[in-house]
Amino acid sequence: MRTVLIVEDELPISQVLKVYLQKANFQTVQAFNGTEAIQKLNEYHPSLVLLDVMLPDRDGWSILKEIRAQMSTPVIMLTALGDVQYRLNGLNEGADDYIAKPFNAEEVVARVQAVLRRTGKSDEKIKKYGGLIIDIRSHKITLNSVVIELTPRDLALLIFLAEHPNQTFTREQLIEHVWGWEYEGSDRAVDLAIKRIRKALHSWSTEEGEIKTLRGLGYQLSV
């Protein structure tokens, strides 16, 4: 069962989200300030974080930056700030989605499910392809026992491909699943991300696997 960490200081809102998520067969963990959020993030390793922007001890943006410095766990920002610029800032800082208050709890659940689908989270925690090992729970990549450092977006892309080995995806499909349908940038972002991942995995034996470019079709993790 997947776990959602709810970081919301208003108890009634937190409780409503908890009830609706549990009805949708999610486990839930609640945190009511930033310090508690980081503690429970490291303790429970949730599949997704619902993160309120306005918290008593620190703001959600600083918590988002701390999360992104450690892992690629999907984060949906919750805030009463409905201004478009705030929304864009959140997405640019690494949020996977942004929901303005007041919101419908059923819509929040639907957004959670959509983000998890496109980030490729699965119940299998470790993927092994020869010397390449991807620990999905801890978001740790090792190649021949050496830790590989990737940006959160590149990591999300590699995890998605690793969870769908030998399947070919167009740039548009990868944008939809990894960047999200609201992404408005160039699909060249996919090419650049693949280039960075290949560089990071340059010592991975092609006998064990590789990210292939299929001309006119897209990319696949061939293993």
Tab-separated table of C-alpha atoms in Angstrom:
chain	number	residue	atom	x	y	z
A	1	MET	CA	0.000	0.000	0.000
A	2	ARG	CA	1.380	3.428	-0.942
A	3	THR	CA	1.969	6.060	1.701
A	4	VAL	CA	1.177	9.771	1.424
A	5	LEU	CA	2.757	12.250	3.836
A	6	ILE	CA	0.305	15.089	4.551
A	7	VAL	CA	2.113	18.247	5.688
A	8	GLU	CA	-0.656	20.632	6.744
A	9	ASP	CA	-0.888	22.654	9.970
A	10	GLU	CA	-4.677	23.092	9.847
A	11	LEU	CA	-6.035	19.973	11.555
A	12	PRO	CA	-9.491	19.955	9.855
A	13	ILE	CA	-7.915	20.089	6.381
A	14	SER	CA	-5.351	17.441	7.302
A	15	GLN	CA	-8.059	15.158	8.647
A	16	VAL	CA	-10.249	15.521	5.546
A	17	LEU	CA	-7.309	14.672	3.292
A	18	LYS	CA	-6.455	11.702	5.509
A	19	VAL	CA	-9.986	10.295	5.307
A	20	TYR	CA	-10.278	10.655	1.527
A	21	LEU	CA	-6.825	9.206	0.872
A	22	GLN	CA	-7.489	6.233	3.127
A	23	LYS	CA	-10.785	5.615	1.290
A	24	ALA	CA	-8.668	5.434	-1.877
A	25	ASN	CA	-6.477	2.754	-0.237
A	26	PHE	CA	-3.512	4.950	0.647
A	27	GLN	CA	-1.706	4.825	3.951
A	28	THR	CA	-1.294	8.292	5.443
A	29	VAL	CA	1.191	9.984	7.738
A	30	GLN	CA	0.500	13.466	9.099
A	31	ALA	CA	2.942	16.256	9.924
A	32	PHE	CA	1.921	19.687	11.188
A	33	ASN	CA	5.134	21.694	10.788
A	34	GLY	CA	8.320	21.652	8.725
A	35	THR	CA	10.559	19.982	11.287
A	36	GLU	CA	8.087	17.144	11.755
A	37	ALA	CA	7.705	16.842	7.968
A	38	ILE	CA	11.414	16.177	7.390
A	39	GLN	CA	11.546	13.715	10.290
A	40	LYS	CA	8.596	11.710	8.970
A	41	LEU	CA	9.846	11.900	5.401
A	42	ASN	CA	13.060	10.154	6.453
A	43	GLU	CA	11.247	7.735	8.728
A	44	TYR	CA	8.427	6.591	6.449
A	45	HIS	CA	9.833	7.165	2.929
A	46	PRO	CA	6.400	8.059	1.509
A	47	SER	CA	5.405	7.562	-2.108
A	48	LEU	CA	4.243	11.193	-2.299
A	49	VAL	CA	4.129	14.365	-0.182
A	50	LEU	CA	1.216	16.803	0.046
A	51	LEU	CA	2.980	19.959	1.212
A	52	ASP	CA	1.300	23.126	2.472
A	53	VAL	CA	3.181	26.330	1.704
A	54	MET	CA	2.232	28.237	4.874
A	55	LEU	CA	3.509	26.366	7.943
A	56	PRO	CA	4.200	27.623	11.493
A	57	ASP	CA	7.979	27.157	11.633
A	58	ARG	CA	9.115	27.404	8.010
A	59	ASP	CA	7.592	27.775	4.576
A	60	GLY	CA	6.880	24.950	2.185
A	61	TRP	CA	9.321	26.253	-0.436
A	62	SER	CA	12.310	25.687	1.868
A	63	ILE	CA	11.027	22.204	2.700
A	64	LEU	CA	10.607	21.459	-1.016
A	65	LYS	CA	14.228	22.494	-1.642
A	66	GLU	CA	15.402	20.227	1.178
A	67	ILE	CA	13.422	17.314	-0.223
A	68	ARG	CA	14.769	17.885	-3.719
A	69	ALA	CA	18.338	18.014	-2.407
A	70	GLN	CA	17.925	14.454	-1.112
A	71	MET	CA	15.386	12.631	-3.271
A	72	SER	CA	12.885	12.752	-6.123
A	73	THR	CA	9.794	11.863	-4.086
A	74	PRO	CA	6.790	13.472	-5.836
A	75	VAL	CA	5.546	16.631	-4.097
A	76	ILE	CA	2.194	18.362	-4.574
A	77	MET	CA	2.071	21.876	-3.124
A	78	LEU	CA	-1.065	23.019	-1.264
A	79	THR	CA	-1.578	26.736	-0.819
A	80	ALA	CA	-4.124	29.518	-0.551
A	81	LEU	CA	-1.939	31.549	-2.897
A	82	GLY	CA	-3.722	31.221	-6.210
A	83	ASP	CA	-1.546	33.628	-8.187
A	84	VAL	CA	-0.169	32.117	-11.396
A	85	GLN	CA	3.368	33.269	-10.595
A	86	TYR	CA	3.366	31.342	-7.311
A	87	ARG	CA	2.195	28.290	-9.205
A	88	LEU	CA	4.955	28.624	-11.788
A	89	ASN	CA	7.562	29.194	-9.092
A	90	GLY	CA	6.471	26.008	-7.356
A	91	LEU	CA	6.723	23.935	-10.523
A	92	ASN	CA	10.087	25.475	-11.377
A	93	GLU	CA	11.411	24.661	-7.908
A	94	GLY	CA	10.651	20.978	-8.458
A	95	ALA	CA	7.044	20.523	-7.374
A	96	ASP	CA	5.157	17.891	-9.367
A	97	ASP	CA	1.795	19.618	-9.072
A	98	TYR	CA	0.181	22.623	-7.395
A	99	ILE	CA	-3.305	22.836	-5.883
A	100	ALA	CA	-4.786	26.122	-4.693
A	101	LYS	CA	-7.114	26.267	-1.676
A	102	PRO	CA	-9.996	25.871	-1.296
A	103	PHE	CA	-9.919	22.535	-3.058
A	104	ASN	CA	-12.097	19.462	-3.486
A	105	ALA	CA	-10.668	16.504	-1.574
A	106	GLU	CA	-11.668	14.072	-4.326
A	107	GLU	CA	-9.715	16.175	-6.829
A	108	VAL	CA	-6.665	16.056	-4.564
A	109	VAL	CA	-6.876	12.250	-4.493
A	110	ALA	CA	-7.179	12.197	-8.294
A	111	ARG	CA	-4.131	14.465	-8.609
A	112	VAL	CA	-2.164	12.220	-6.246
A	113	GLN	CA	-3.025	9.175	-8.344
A	114	ALA	CA	-2.126	10.995	-11.581
A	115	VAL	CA	1.266	12.150	-10.269
A	116	LEU	CA	2.102	8.661	-9.026
A	117	ARG	CA	1.155	7.178	-12.397
A	118	ARG	CA	3.401	9.513	-14.335
A	119	THR	CA	6.343	9.242	-11.933
A	120	GLY	CA	6.238	5.480	-12.295
A	121	LYS	CA	6.166	4.537	-8.622
A	122	SER	CA	5.718	0.797	-8.141
A	123	ASP	CA	5.613	-1.646	-5.254
A	124	GLU	CA	8.895	-3.221	-6.327
A	125	LYS	CA	11.540	-1.292	-4.433
A	126	ILE	CA	14.785	-2.264	-6.183
A	127	LYS	CA	15.568	-2.599	-9.877
A	128	LYS	CA	18.743	-4.418	-10.879
A	129	TYR	CA	20.156	-4.347	-14.385
A	130	GLY	CA	23.621	-5.835	-14.192
A	131	GLY	CA	25.823	-3.421	-12.268
A	132	LEU	CA	23.095	-0.758	-12.277
A	133	ILE	CA	20.971	-0.838	-9.116
A	134	ILE	CA	18.055	1.567	-8.580
A	135	ASP	CA	16.616	1.691	-5.080
A	136	ILE	CA	13.219	3.291	-5.635
A	137	ARG	CA	12.415	3.766	-1.948
A	138	SER	CA	15.610	5.671	-1.117
A	139	HIS	CA	16.007	7.102	-4.657
A	140	LYS	CA	19.591	5.869	-4.668
A	141	ILE	CA	21.361	4.890	-7.876
A	142	THR	CA	24.547	2.844	-7.815
A	143	LEU	CA	26.597	1.617	-10.736
A	144	ASN	CA	29.233	-0.999	-10.013
A	145	SER	CA	28.916	-0.073	-6.308
A	146	VAL	CA	29.515	3.640	-7.007
A	147	VAL	CA	26.729	6.093	-6.115
A	148	ILE	CA	25.461	8.023	-9.153
A	149	GLU	CA	24.298	11.594	-8.567
A	150	LEU	CA	21.464	12.890	-10.758
A	151	THR	CA	19.168	15.900	-10.628
A	152	PRO	CA	15.659	15.099	-9.343
A	153	ARG	CA	14.134	15.336	-12.828
A	154	ASP	CA	16.826	13.179	-14.432
A	155	LEU	CA	16.422	10.670	-11.618
A	156	ALA	CA	12.649	10.567	-12.152
A	157	LEU	CA	13.221	9.969	-15.868
A	158	LEU	CA	15.687	7.139	-15.256
A	159	ILE	CA	13.361	5.512	-12.725
A	160	PHE	CA	10.457	5.710	-15.169
A	161	LEU	CA	12.493	4.060	-17.927
A	162	ALA	CA	13.830	1.448	-15.501
A	163	GLU	CA	10.300	0.521	-14.473
A	164	HIS	CA	9.353	0.060	-18.126
A	165	PRO	CA	12.360	-1.786	-19.571
A	166	ASN	CA	12.489	-2.492	-23.292
A	167	GLN	CA	9.521	-0.211	-23.927
A	168	THR	CA	9.878	2.716	-26.322
A	169	PHE	CA	8.554	6.149	-25.403
A	170	THR	CA	8.305	9.256	-27.550
A	171	ARG	CA	9.474	12.623	-26.223
A	172	GLU	CA	5.818	13.599	-25.790
A	173	GLN	CA	5.082	10.517	-23.699
A	174	LEU	CA	8.112	11.111	-21.493
A	175	ILE	CA	7.127	14.759	-21.033
A	176	GLU	CA	3.645	13.636	-19.970
A	177	HIS	CA	4.834	10.935	-17.556
A	178	VAL	CA	7.861	12.670	-16.040
A	179	TRP	CA	7.477	16.428	-16.522
A	180	GLY	CA	3.691	16.427	-16.335
A	181	TRP	CA	0.977	17.516	-18.735
A	182	GLU	CA	1.236	21.155	-17.588
A	183	TYR	CA	4.856	21.449	-18.760
A	184	GLU	CA	5.127	24.162	-21.389
A	185	GLY	CA	8.828	24.036	-22.277
A	186	SER	CA	10.546	22.467	-25.266
A	187	ASP	CA	10.617	18.698	-25.720
A	188	ARG	CA	14.373	19.175	-26.166
A	189	ALA	CA	14.448	18.908	-22.384
A	190	VAL	CA	14.058	15.150	-22.850
A	191	ASP	CA	17.083	14.946	-25.169
A	192	LEU	CA	19.217	16.935	-22.742
A	193	ALA	CA	18.125	14.818	-19.783
A	194	ILE	CA	18.921	11.594	-21.679
A	195	LYS	CA	22.330	13.008	-22.581
A	196	ARG	CA	23.085	13.768	-18.921
A	197	ILE	CA	21.924	10.320	-17.795
A	198	ARG	CA	24.044	8.588	-20.437
A	199	LYS	CA	27.055	10.607	-19.308
A	200	ALA	CA	26.438	9.610	-15.696
A	201	LEU	CA	26.128	5.940	-16.726
A	202	HIS	CA	29.069	5.965	-19.123
A	203	SER	CA	30.734	3.018	-17.337
A	204	TRP	CA	27.616	0.818	-17.578
A	205	SER	CA	28.407	-2.135	-19.826
A	206	THR	CA	26.333	-2.205	-23.007
A	207	GLU	CA	26.099	-5.966	-22.500
A	208	GLU	CA	24.003	-5.257	-19.398
A	209	GLY	CA	21.929	-2.443	-20.835
A	210	GLU	CA	21.794	1.024	-22.355
A	211	ILE	CA	19.417	3.847	-23.168
A	212	LYS	CA	18.757	3.494	-26.874
A	213	THR	CA	17.543	6.085	-29.335
A	214	LEU	CA	15.169	4.552	-31.865
A	215	ARG	CA	15.059	6.968	-34.752
A	216	GLY	CA	11.563	8.269	-35.379
A	217	LEU	CA	10.200	6.384	-32.368
A	218	GLY	CA	11.817	7.616	-29.170
A	219	TYR	CA	13.878	6.251	-26.291
A	220	GLN	CA	13.978	2.955	-24.441
A	221	LEU	CA	15.988	1.400	-21.628
A	222	SER	CA	17.206	-1.720	-23.382
A	223	VAL	CA	18.243	-4.472	-20.972
